[in-house]
Every structure is written in structure tokens, then in C-alpha cells.
Amino acid sequence: MAMLWRLMLVPLAMAMASGANPIRKVVNLLQNMKAKVEKEGDTEEKLYEKFQCYCKKNIAETDQSLKTNQEKLPPLQKTLESTVQEANQLTAQIQSAKTERQEAEEALTVATAMRQKEKADFAQSSQEQKATIDSIEQAVKALTKGMASAFLQTEAAESLRRFAFNRDGMVEADRQELLAFLQNGADYVPQSGQILGMLKHMGSETHEAMLEAREVEGKAQQEFKDLSAAKTKEIKALTVSIEEKMEQLGELKVAVVRLKSGIQEAETAVAEDQKVLQSLHSSCNKKAAAWDARVKTRGEELMAISETMKILDDDESFRKALPPISFLQVDSTATLKERVRRSLEAVPGAKTDLILLALRGKKIGFDKVVQMIHSMKATLKKEQENEDKKKEYCKQQFDSSDDKKWSLLLQVSNKETNIDSAKDALKMMETEIQELKAGLEKLDQDVAEATEQRKKEHEEFEDVMSSNTQAQSLLKVAKERMMQFYASPSLVEVSEQKGPEEVPPFRMRWAMGNGLAVLPSRSPREVEPWEGAAAMAQEHQEYIQQKVNPVLENLVTQLLLERPEQLAPFMIKWLSQNSKTPAAAAFTEGVNVLSELKVEMEKLQEEVKDLEKQVQTKYGNGIQNLEETEEEEEVDELEPPPAYLKKGPRNSVSAEAYGQFNPEKVFVPPVYPKSEEQKERLSSILKDSFLFAAMDSNEVAILIDAMQEKIVENGTRLINQGDDGDCLYVVDQGQMNCFIRQSDGCERKVKECTAGDAFGELALLYNCPRAASVEAAERSVLWALDRESFNNIVKKAAVAHREQLEEFLQRVPLLQTMEVYERSSLCDALQPVTFREGEVIVHQGEIGETFYLLEEGTAVVSKVYVPGTPAKEVMRLGHGDYFGELALLNNDLRAASITCASATCRCLALSRRTFDRLLGPLEDILRRNATRYD
């Protein structure tokens, strides 16, 4: 660089020495002008490139917004049409229901009016018939007693006359005869009986007619009652239907307004986007045309300046412009050349021979020097470009090394977290081992006490056996003495048929003199057990020590650990299983786990130390050391950390951690357009998956919007075992096969995922590599959810639901006595169930398999005390109450019915098996609280 500047100073010094040349001044001005124009061109070009970037970016964003809004319009319009059509159908149904209700009300009104008229007619007819019967009875009594004249003067005779005159179906001759009697009955002779028989017959017919009319009236009343009940029920049902449909119609009208507003907004957005897009295209095109013209003009300007400089730089023109050379000038020029030569000679290591030769010569021009200067300038420019590339490469290497440094620091943080977890588990295991040791020591003490007691019992047994042996010897002596008397020949019956050597069996006899009863004699074989009692006792003792004592020790150990209420069933069950001591097995298992944890922790600590050494080695002095190595041509690559391989299942997993090296960002859920059919299908798939069971409808809607459709062709390998997990997948259509790589390198298919299945969640949940490979068995349609959306939507929803559930369980009075760990286990086992108003949760008399906790809503407990009678309300249950425990505690049928009394009842259900395992310690409280149903 210094050499270049020295060479450029040569002509300038000569010009200064010889005086200013006007041509050179103009050339210098043109050169400055050219440099300024080129600099302005570079600046404007950078500004134009930024403007072009602005145009491309805004045009792309506006075009994407326009497409999105245009895609929104058809679904919105289709939804609006279907909503309007549904609203019209509901309007027609409401009008039809109103017409039916009006007709039913009118029919009920007409029927009521007719019933009232029929009732009035029956009352009047019944009254007249009763009066007629009374008149006939009075007439019969009067005629029987011969008091016809007195009867004809009464009101009853007039009533009977009117009845006979108006009665239909009566023989005319009989009517005339009866009317003649009623008008003038003084000459009536009772013995003839004609009028009397006629009156009795009329009374009998009238009575039968009255009974028939009553029966008809009763039937009419029942028919009206049935009709009225049916019409009232129909009117009530129509009213409820009208109200429900009116409510639905209101919701549909609101939806129509919202849809129209959405369509209007979308159309407005489309128009605005089109307007903005058109404006952007216009302004960008104008700017491009103006820039092309400006570039052309600047090129022409630079060409004119260059040509002008070329004309003025011509040697002939330059010589013409020089003034006449004087002696002083020549001398001055020589002096100047001498100074330049000395300057060139003073440059260390420079190749200036040719330049010096040119300065010494008188006939050689300065063109060769200028050419060398240009060549050196090009060389320096090329070297500068290489230096720039080298600098950019070094920067890239610095960034890569910095990323690896932070990655190693993150691994150190994760390992430290694992070490803390291992330490906690180690402390817990040590505590459990201490408790087991204390239990075993207590057990050993109890066994020692039991052994000492057993030894005392054995000594007592030996004493008893010894005293029994002595008693046996004494009894033997007494028996021999008795036999001396009772075995004499004078007291034994001798048989003549047998030889003298045959002795008859001894029979029981009584010594009458002293009243002593003598027992039958025993054979020597019967005395042998008494003679071998000591041997038998020794055998029993050995059997007890070798066989019985170990079993009893284990049994006592288990009894002390379990402490069951019912001893006999527990002992029988344990003896039948003949199991080992649980305490010893638990102690052994605890020691093994403790050893594994210690080994695991030591390995983790070694890994952390290795990683810290690597970080210290590579980045010990921070970024400063990295900047000092900027001029090095090669940057050493960091070796990957040593792989930690361990056979067997992993001891722990680590979810994604947020902190200093991995800060949590503000999350905005992505939205991928979907049709309503796709949303409904996705919603039904997610509802059946336990992974998304804790999410409410709003969270599910956000989750569905964040899922992106992915089509996988047959044979495509979507996931490779061991890769980092970035997405969760839900199968919509098709089939995906899962493979696991075995130790021999072959793959084995372990699962087939079809429509409705989800896979890939383990890598996101535990931040671990893929545990299996997944390949498409056919063309499949999947929905992908990225890691960030999964963490911020699914995992946060599960954590929030778990916290709400734990907070609810803490407020339940029944569970106040439970430990935190027990409540946490209960929280894992509870399943949410929702019931609607009027839905029966528990039916009286059915088999009970579930226990319920009422989290939200109100329920009514009702019970049928007498079969065939209506159920009576026993009590009402609210937030925090529980039910369904009686059938599980008593292993009986449901004792009452539970019905949802609010709009919805959200319950937490627990199966019988889990109820027995988790709520066993609360059995006494549950049984005591069962009296509330009484």
C-alpha cells in the first residue's frame, strides 16, 4: 500500500516542481467529478435495492392477504346461505307450530263448551227424571191406599200429567187413559190395577233411563278429561317447541348478522388489498422505469467524462499545453528526479529498478511506470477481496462456534437439572430405606421376643412331657400290682374246650369288696408310644425349628407390616400363597434402585465436568479470544460431545426447559384455512384422544386452526428413529406403520396408525429423539402440529386443567385428611363426565360401578320407598358433594336415583377398582357420612 502511494506521488511532485499545468488541473477536476458521480450512483443503487425489497415484500404480503380474504368469501357465503335457509325453515316450523297450537286451543275451547252444555242438559234431565220418579212413586202410593182424589190435587199429579203428555214412545191409548185418570180420577177402582201397572212400568223405565243417562254422562266426562289432558299436553309441547325454535331462530339471526358482517369485512379487505396491490405495482413500475432512465443517463455522463479525460490525457495534447522549458526548469526537473530516485531507493524490499532506470534515462517515457502502478492496484484489489472473503468466513465460523458453545451450556444446564432430580430421588430412596431398616429392626425385635416366648413354651412342654413319663411309670407299677390279684386262676373262667395254654381275654370285673373298677388290659404295642415319647418330642421340636418357625416369622412380619383388621382370612390367604417377606423384598429392591441412582448420578457428574472442560477450553476467555483469532486462516471445529450410551430403559426424561439460554417467546397461534367439514372431522378425532381430553371447546378450536394439512404418498418415510422431534401428527385418512430398529439392525413393525390415531407426541412431551420410524403404508392425509404450538396450546391446557382439578380437590371436605401425594394420585385417576338437565346420572336398583364427585352444577337425590309409588326427593347435591359410594362400600345395588337439576352437571368419575385402592383410608368417613341419606 505504501509503495502505491509513493509511486502516485512521483508525477505529482514533478508537476509541483515544474509549475502547475492547466490541462492537469482540468483532468484532476474531471477525475474528482467522475468519482463523485460513481459514488452517487452507488448510493442511489443501494437505495433502489432497498426500494425493490420493499416492493417485493409488500406485494407478496398484500397478495397473500388478498388470497386469504378471497378464500374466506366462498365458505362464508355458503355458510350464510345454509344459515338463512335454516332460519327460513325454522320460521316456517314456528308458524306451523303456532297454527297447530291455535287449532288445539280452539278444539279444547269447543270441547269445553260442549261439555258444559252436555253437563247442564244432563243436570236438567236428571232433575226432571228424578221429579217424575217421585211423582210416580207418590201416585202409586196414593192409588194403592185409595187416595186418588187427594193425589190429583197435588203438584206431583200436575208434573206427572206433563210427563205423560210429552213422553215419546208411549201408546196413544195408554196416554189418553192415563191423562183421563189424571184429569178426573175420582171413579178409579183400585182393584182393576190398570193405571197402577201403567205407572209402575213408567217408573221402572224412567229409572232405567236415568241410570243410563248417568252412565253416558260418566263416559262423557272421562272422554272430555282424556281429550283435555291430551290437548293440554299437546299445547304445552308445542309451546316448548316454539320457544326452543324461537331461541334457535334468534341465534341463527345473530349468526346471519355476524356472517354478513364477516363477508362485508372480507369484501372490504379484498377491495383494499386489490387497491393497495395495484398502487404498489404502479409505483414500483414507475420507480423501475425512472431508475432505468437514471442509470442510462449516469452511464452517458460517465462515458462523456471518461472520453474527455482520455482526450486531455493524450501525450500530444499534454505536450502542447506545456510552457517552453527554461534552464531553471530543466535544472529543477533534474533535482526533482534525483529526490524521487532517493525516495524510491529508500523503500525497503521494493522492486524499483525499472522505475529508477526510467528516471535516469532521457528518452524513455513514464508509461511503463503507470502500467506497473495499475497492475499493482489490481493486485491489491484482488488481495483485498480475498481478505474480505476470509473475514466473512471467519465471522461464520465464529457464529457457528458461538451456537455450539450455547448448545453445550444448555446441555450442562439439562444435566444439572437431571442431577438435581437424581439427588431428590436419592434422598427419597434413602428415607424409604431408613424407614425399612427401622421396620426390620422392630421386626427383628418382635421376632426375638416371639422366639424367647416360644423357648419358654417349649421348656414348659418338656416339663409336662417329663412329668407325664414319670406318671406313666407309676401307673405301670400300679397296674402290675392290680394284675397280681385280678389275674389269679380263681377269678378267671376256664374253658373246657381249649387247651391249658390258651388264656381267655380279660374282662372288666368289679371288686365288690373295695369298689375298685379295673380297666381292660392293653397290649405291648399300645404302650410303645409312651415309651418313645422323648424321641417324638425331639422330632417335633426339630420340625418346629426347621419348618414352622421360618413360616411363622414371615407371617408375623407380614402381619406387623399390613396390620389387617381380619386376621384369620389374611393368614389363610398368606399361607396359601406362601410368599416371601415383603419388607425384605422391598428392602432389597430399594437397595438396588439406590445403587442404580448413585451410578447414574456419578455418570452425570462426570459428563457435566467433561462439558465444562470443553467450554472452558474453547471459550475460556470469552468472545475476546474469538476476535483475536480473526486473522487465522483456519478455524478448528468443535468436536461433538461424547455419546452417552446406556442399555435398558431410560431412568428419566426431560421436557423442554426455558430459561437464560432458551427464553420463552410471546406465542401467537398460527391459523391454517380449513373447511367446516375438515374442522368437524378434526374435532371428533380430538375428542376421542386422551391427549386432548383436558381442553375445552375454545382451546380445541385454536388447536384445529394451528394444524397444517400434510399429504404423504405411499412408501414415504415421514419419521426416522433417533431424529429430533418437531411435529405431532394426527391421521385423517390412510394408514401409517411404526417400526423400531432392533439390535441386529433390522426393523420390526410394532403398530399401525389409522384414521383417528395420533403419533409423534412423545418427542414433544419429553424433548427426546424419535423412538420409532413411521412410514406411509398408503397415500395418507395427516394434520401436523408444530412443537411451539403443542407446548403453548396442549401442554399449557393440560397444566391449567391439572391445577384447577387439584385446587378443587383441596376444597372438597371429604378429601381434607388425604396426603398431597394421595390427592395427586386421585387427580390422575379422575375422569370428567358432563350430564345435561334432566339426565339421570344414577338409576336406583342398578349395579354400581362408579363413584362421582360433583364439580359443577346441582343434582337431586330421589328414592322410591314403596314400589309403584312416585319417587320422593331426599336431598340436593351441589359443588364439592359426592355420591355413588354406598353401592361400592356395601357391594350392593344403587339405593337412590341421582338426576341433573341444572343446565349441566360436570362430575369427576372414579371406577370401583380405583375407588377401593385410593379411597380405602376414607372408608370409615364415607360410612359415617352415609347417614345423611336417612
PDB file of N, CA and C in Angstrom, residues 263-301:
ATOM      1  N   ILE A 263     -68.581 -11.267   5.842  1.00  0.00           N
ATOM      2  CA  ILE A 263     -68.470 -11.204   4.385  1.00  0.00           C
ATOM      3  C   ILE A 263     -68.157  -9.776   3.944  1.00  0.00           C
ATOM      4  N   GLN A 264     -68.843  -8.814   4.577  1.00  0.00           N
ATOM      5  CA  GLN A 264     -68.590  -7.414   4.222  1.00  0.00           C
ATOM      6  C   GLN A 264     -67.151  -7.027   4.553  1.00  0.00           C
ATOM      7  N   GLU A 265     -66.680  -7.464   5.712  1.00  0.00           N
ATOM      8  CA  GLU A 265     -65.292  -7.168   6.072  1.00  0.00           C
ATOM      9  C   GLU A 265     -64.320  -7.824   5.100  1.00  0.00           C
ATOM     10  N   ALA A 266     -64.621  -9.083   4.742  1.00  0.00           N
ATOM     11  CA  ALA A 266     -63.745  -9.766   3.791  1.00  0.00           C
ATOM     12  C   ALA A 266     -63.747  -9.078   2.438  1.00  0.00           C
ATOM     13  N   GLU A 267     -64.943  -8.678   1.956  1.00  0.00           N
ATOM     14  CA  GLU A 267     -65.027  -7.979   0.673  1.00  0.00           C
ATOM     15  C   GLU A 267     -64.295  -6.641   0.734  1.00  0.00           C
ATOM     16  N   THR A 268     -64.477  -5.930   1.867  1.00  0.00           N
ATOM     17  CA  THR A 268     -63.759  -4.661   2.025  1.00  0.00           C
ATOM     18  C   THR A 268     -62.247  -4.885   2.028  1.00  0.00           C
ATOM     19  N   ALA A 269     -61.828  -5.938   2.739  1.00  0.00           N
ATOM     20  CA  ALA A 269     -60.397  -6.240   2.777  1.00  0.00           C
ATOM     21  C   ALA A 269     -59.869  -6.616   1.400  1.00  0.00           C
ATOM     22  N   VAL A 270     -60.691  -7.364   0.626  1.00  0.00           N
ATOM     23  CA  VAL A 270     -60.277  -7.737  -0.733  1.00  0.00           C
ATOM     24  C   VAL A 270     -60.136  -6.494  -1.601  1.00  0.00           C
ATOM     25  N   ALA A 271     -61.123  -5.591  -1.495  1.00  0.00           N
ATOM     26  CA  ALA A 271     -61.048  -4.359  -2.290  1.00  0.00           C
ATOM     27  C   ALA A 271     -59.843  -3.524  -1.896  1.00  0.00           C
ATOM     28  N   GLU A 272     -59.622  -3.388  -0.605  1.00  0.00           N
ATOM     29  CA  GLU A 272     -58.461  -2.613  -0.152  1.00  0.00           C
ATOM     30  C   GLU A 272     -57.152  -3.260  -0.585  1.00  0.00           C
ATOM     31  N   ASP A 273     -57.085  -4.588  -0.457  1.00  0.00           N
ATOM     32  CA  ASP A 273     -55.864  -5.283  -0.881  1.00  0.00           C
ATOM     33  C   ASP A 273     -55.639  -5.099  -2.388  1.00  0.00           C
ATOM     34  N   GLN A 274     -56.705  -5.208  -3.171  1.00  0.00           N
ATOM     35  CA  GLN A 274     -56.562  -5.005  -4.612  1.00  0.00           C
ATOM     36  C   GLN A 274     -56.088  -3.591  -4.930  1.00  0.00           C
ATOM     37  N   LYS A 275     -56.670  -2.617  -4.211  1.00  0.00           N
ATOM     38  CA  LYS A 275     -56.275  -1.229  -4.421  1.00  0.00           C
ATOM     39  C   LYS A 275     -54.814  -1.012  -4.040  1.00  0.00           C
ATOM     40  N   VAL A 276     -54.428  -1.536  -2.869  1.00  0.00           N
ATOM     41  CA  VAL A 276     -53.032  -1.396  -2.432  1.00  0.00           C
ATOM     42  C   VAL A 276     -52.091  -2.116  -3.384  1.00  0.00           C
ATOM     43  N   LEU A 277     -52.494  -3.321  -3.831  1.00  0.00           N
ATOM     44  CA  LEU A 277     -51.653  -4.082  -4.753  1.00  0.00           C
ATOM     45  C   LEU A 277     -51.471  -3.344  -6.067  1.00  0.00           C
ATOM     46  N   GLN A 278     -52.552  -2.784  -6.578  1.00  0.00           N
ATOM     47  CA  GLN A 278     -52.465  -2.023  -7.823  1.00  0.00           C
ATOM     48  C   GLN A 278     -51.560  -0.797  -7.653  1.00  0.00           C
ATOM     49  N   SER A 279     -51.719  -0.116  -6.495  1.00  0.00           N
ATOM     50  CA  SER A 279     -50.884   1.055  -6.236  1.00  0.00           C
ATOM     51  C   SER A 279     -49.408   0.670  -6.115  1.00  0.00           C
ATOM     52  N   LEU A 280     -49.144  -0.456  -5.439  1.00  0.00           N
ATOM     53  CA  LEU A 280     -47.767  -0.908  -5.311  1.00  0.00           C
ATOM     54  C   LEU A 280     -47.157  -1.242  -6.674  1.00  0.00           C
ATOM     55  N   HIS A 281     -47.912  -1.976  -7.502  1.00  0.00           N
ATOM     56  CA  HIS A 281     -47.409  -2.312  -8.839  1.00  0.00           C
ATOM     57  C   HIS A 281     -47.122  -1.047  -9.639  1.00  0.00           C
ATOM     58  N   SER A 282     -48.049  -0.091  -9.563  1.00  0.00           N
ATOM     59  CA  SER A 282     -47.883   1.149 -10.341  1.00  0.00           C
ATOM     60  C   SER A 282     -46.650   1.923  -9.879  1.00  0.00           C
ATOM     61  N   SER A 283     -46.548   2.158  -8.560  1.00  0.00           N
ATOM     62  CA  SER A 283     -45.414   2.937  -8.052  1.00  0.00           C
ATOM     63  C   SER A 283     -44.090   2.213  -8.280  1.00  0.00           C
ATOM     64  N   CYS A 284     -44.080   0.906  -8.081  1.00  0.00           N
ATOM     65  CA  CYS A 284     -42.846   0.151  -8.298  1.00  0.00           C
ATOM     66  C   CYS A 284     -42.428   0.157  -9.764  1.00  0.00           C
ATOM     67  N   ASN A 285     -43.401   0.030 -10.675  1.00  0.00           N
ATOM     68  CA  ASN A 285     -43.076   0.068 -12.105  1.00  0.00           C
ATOM     69  C   ASN A 285     -42.545   1.447 -12.516  1.00  0.00           C
ATOM     70  N   LYS A 286     -43.215   2.499 -11.997  1.00  0.00           N
ATOM     71  CA  LYS A 286     -42.740   3.854 -12.305  1.00  0.00           C
ATOM     72  C   LYS A 286     -41.321   4.057 -11.784  1.00  0.00           C
ATOM     73  N   LYS A 287     -41.089   3.600 -10.572  1.00  0.00           N
ATOM     74  CA  LYS A 287     -39.761   3.745  -9.992  1.00  0.00           C
ATOM     75  C   LYS A 287     -38.726   2.968 -10.788  1.00  0.00           C
ATOM     76  N   ALA A 288     -39.096   1.781 -11.270  1.00  0.00           N
ATOM     77  CA  ALA A 288     -38.164   0.980 -12.074  1.00  0.00           C
ATOM     78  C   ALA A 288     -37.839   1.675 -13.381  1.00  0.00           C
ATOM     79  N   ALA A 289     -38.885   2.251 -14.031  1.00  0.00           N
ATOM     80  CA  ALA A 289     -38.637   2.971 -15.286  1.00  0.00           C
ATOM     81  C   ALA A 289     -37.745   4.191 -15.048  1.00  0.00           C
ATOM     82  N   ALA A 290     -38.041   4.932 -13.952  1.00  0.00           N
ATOM     83  CA  ALA A 290     -37.211   6.099 -13.641  1.00  0.00           C
ATOM     84  C   ALA A 290     -35.778   5.682 -13.342  1.00  0.00           C
ATOM     85  N   TRP A 291     -35.628   4.567 -12.656  1.00  0.00           N
ATOM     86  CA  TRP A 291     -34.271   4.099 -12.347  1.00  0.00           C
ATOM     87  C   TRP A 291     -33.507   3.687 -13.604  1.00  0.00           C
ATOM     88  N   ASP A 292     -34.188   3.020 -14.530  1.00  0.00           N
ATOM     89  CA  ASP A 292     -33.532   2.658 -15.788  1.00  0.00           C
ATOM     90  C   ASP A 292     -33.060   3.902 -16.536  1.00  0.00           C
ATOM     91  N   ALA A 293     -33.932   4.925 -16.567  1.00  0.00           N
ATOM     92  CA  ALA A 293     -33.536   6.173 -17.244  1.00  0.00           C
ATOM     93  C   ALA A 293     -32.364   6.836 -16.534  1.00  0.00           C
ATOM     94  N   ARG A 294     -32.386   6.799 -15.218  1.00  0.00           N
ATOM     95  CA  ARG A 294     -31.312   7.429 -14.442  1.00  0.00           C
ATOM     96  C   ARG A 294     -30.006   6.674 -14.636  1.00  0.00           C
ATOM     97  N   VAL A 295     -30.070   5.363 -14.664  1.00  0.00           N
ATOM     98  CA  VAL A 295     -28.857   4.578 -14.901  1.00  0.00           C
ATOM     99  C   VAL A 295     -28.279   4.866 -16.286  1.00  0.00           C
ATOM    100  N   LYS A 296     -29.186   4.977 -17.255  1.00  0.00           N
ATOM    101  CA  LYS A 296     -28.738   5.274 -18.624  1.00  0.00           C
ATOM    102  C   LYS A 296     -28.079   6.645 -18.677  1.00  0.00           C
ATOM    103  N   THR A 297     -28.718   7.630 -18.052  1.00  0.00           N
ATOM    104  CA  THR A 297     -28.157   8.989 -18.059  1.00  0.00           C
ATOM    105  C   THR A 297     -26.806   9.022 -17.350  1.00  0.00           C
ATOM    106  N   ARG A 298     -26.693   8.346 -16.200  1.00  0.00           N
ATOM    107  CA  ARG A 298     -25.430   8.345 -15.478  1.00  0.00           C
ATOM    108  C   ARG A 298     -24.339   7.651 -16.284  1.00  0.00           C
ATOM    109  N   GLY A 299     -24.703   6.622 -17.009  1.00  0.00           N
ATOM    110  CA  GLY A 299     -23.720   5.953 -17.846  1.00  0.00           C
ATOM    111  C   GLY A 299     -23.205   6.868 -18.949  1.00  0.00           C
ATOM    112  N   GLU A 300     -24.149   7.577 -19.561  1.00  0.00           N
ATOM    113  CA  GLU A 300     -23.726   8.529 -20.593  1.00  0.00           C
ATOM    114  C   GLU A 300     -22.832   9.612 -20.002  1.00  0.00           C
ATOM    115  N   GLU A 301     -23.184  10.080 -18.788  1.00  0.00           N
ATOM    116  CA  GLU A 301     -22.373  11.105 -18.139  1.00  0.00           C
ATOM    117  C   GLU A 301     -20.975  10.582 -17.857  1.00  0.00           C
TER     118      GLU A 301
END
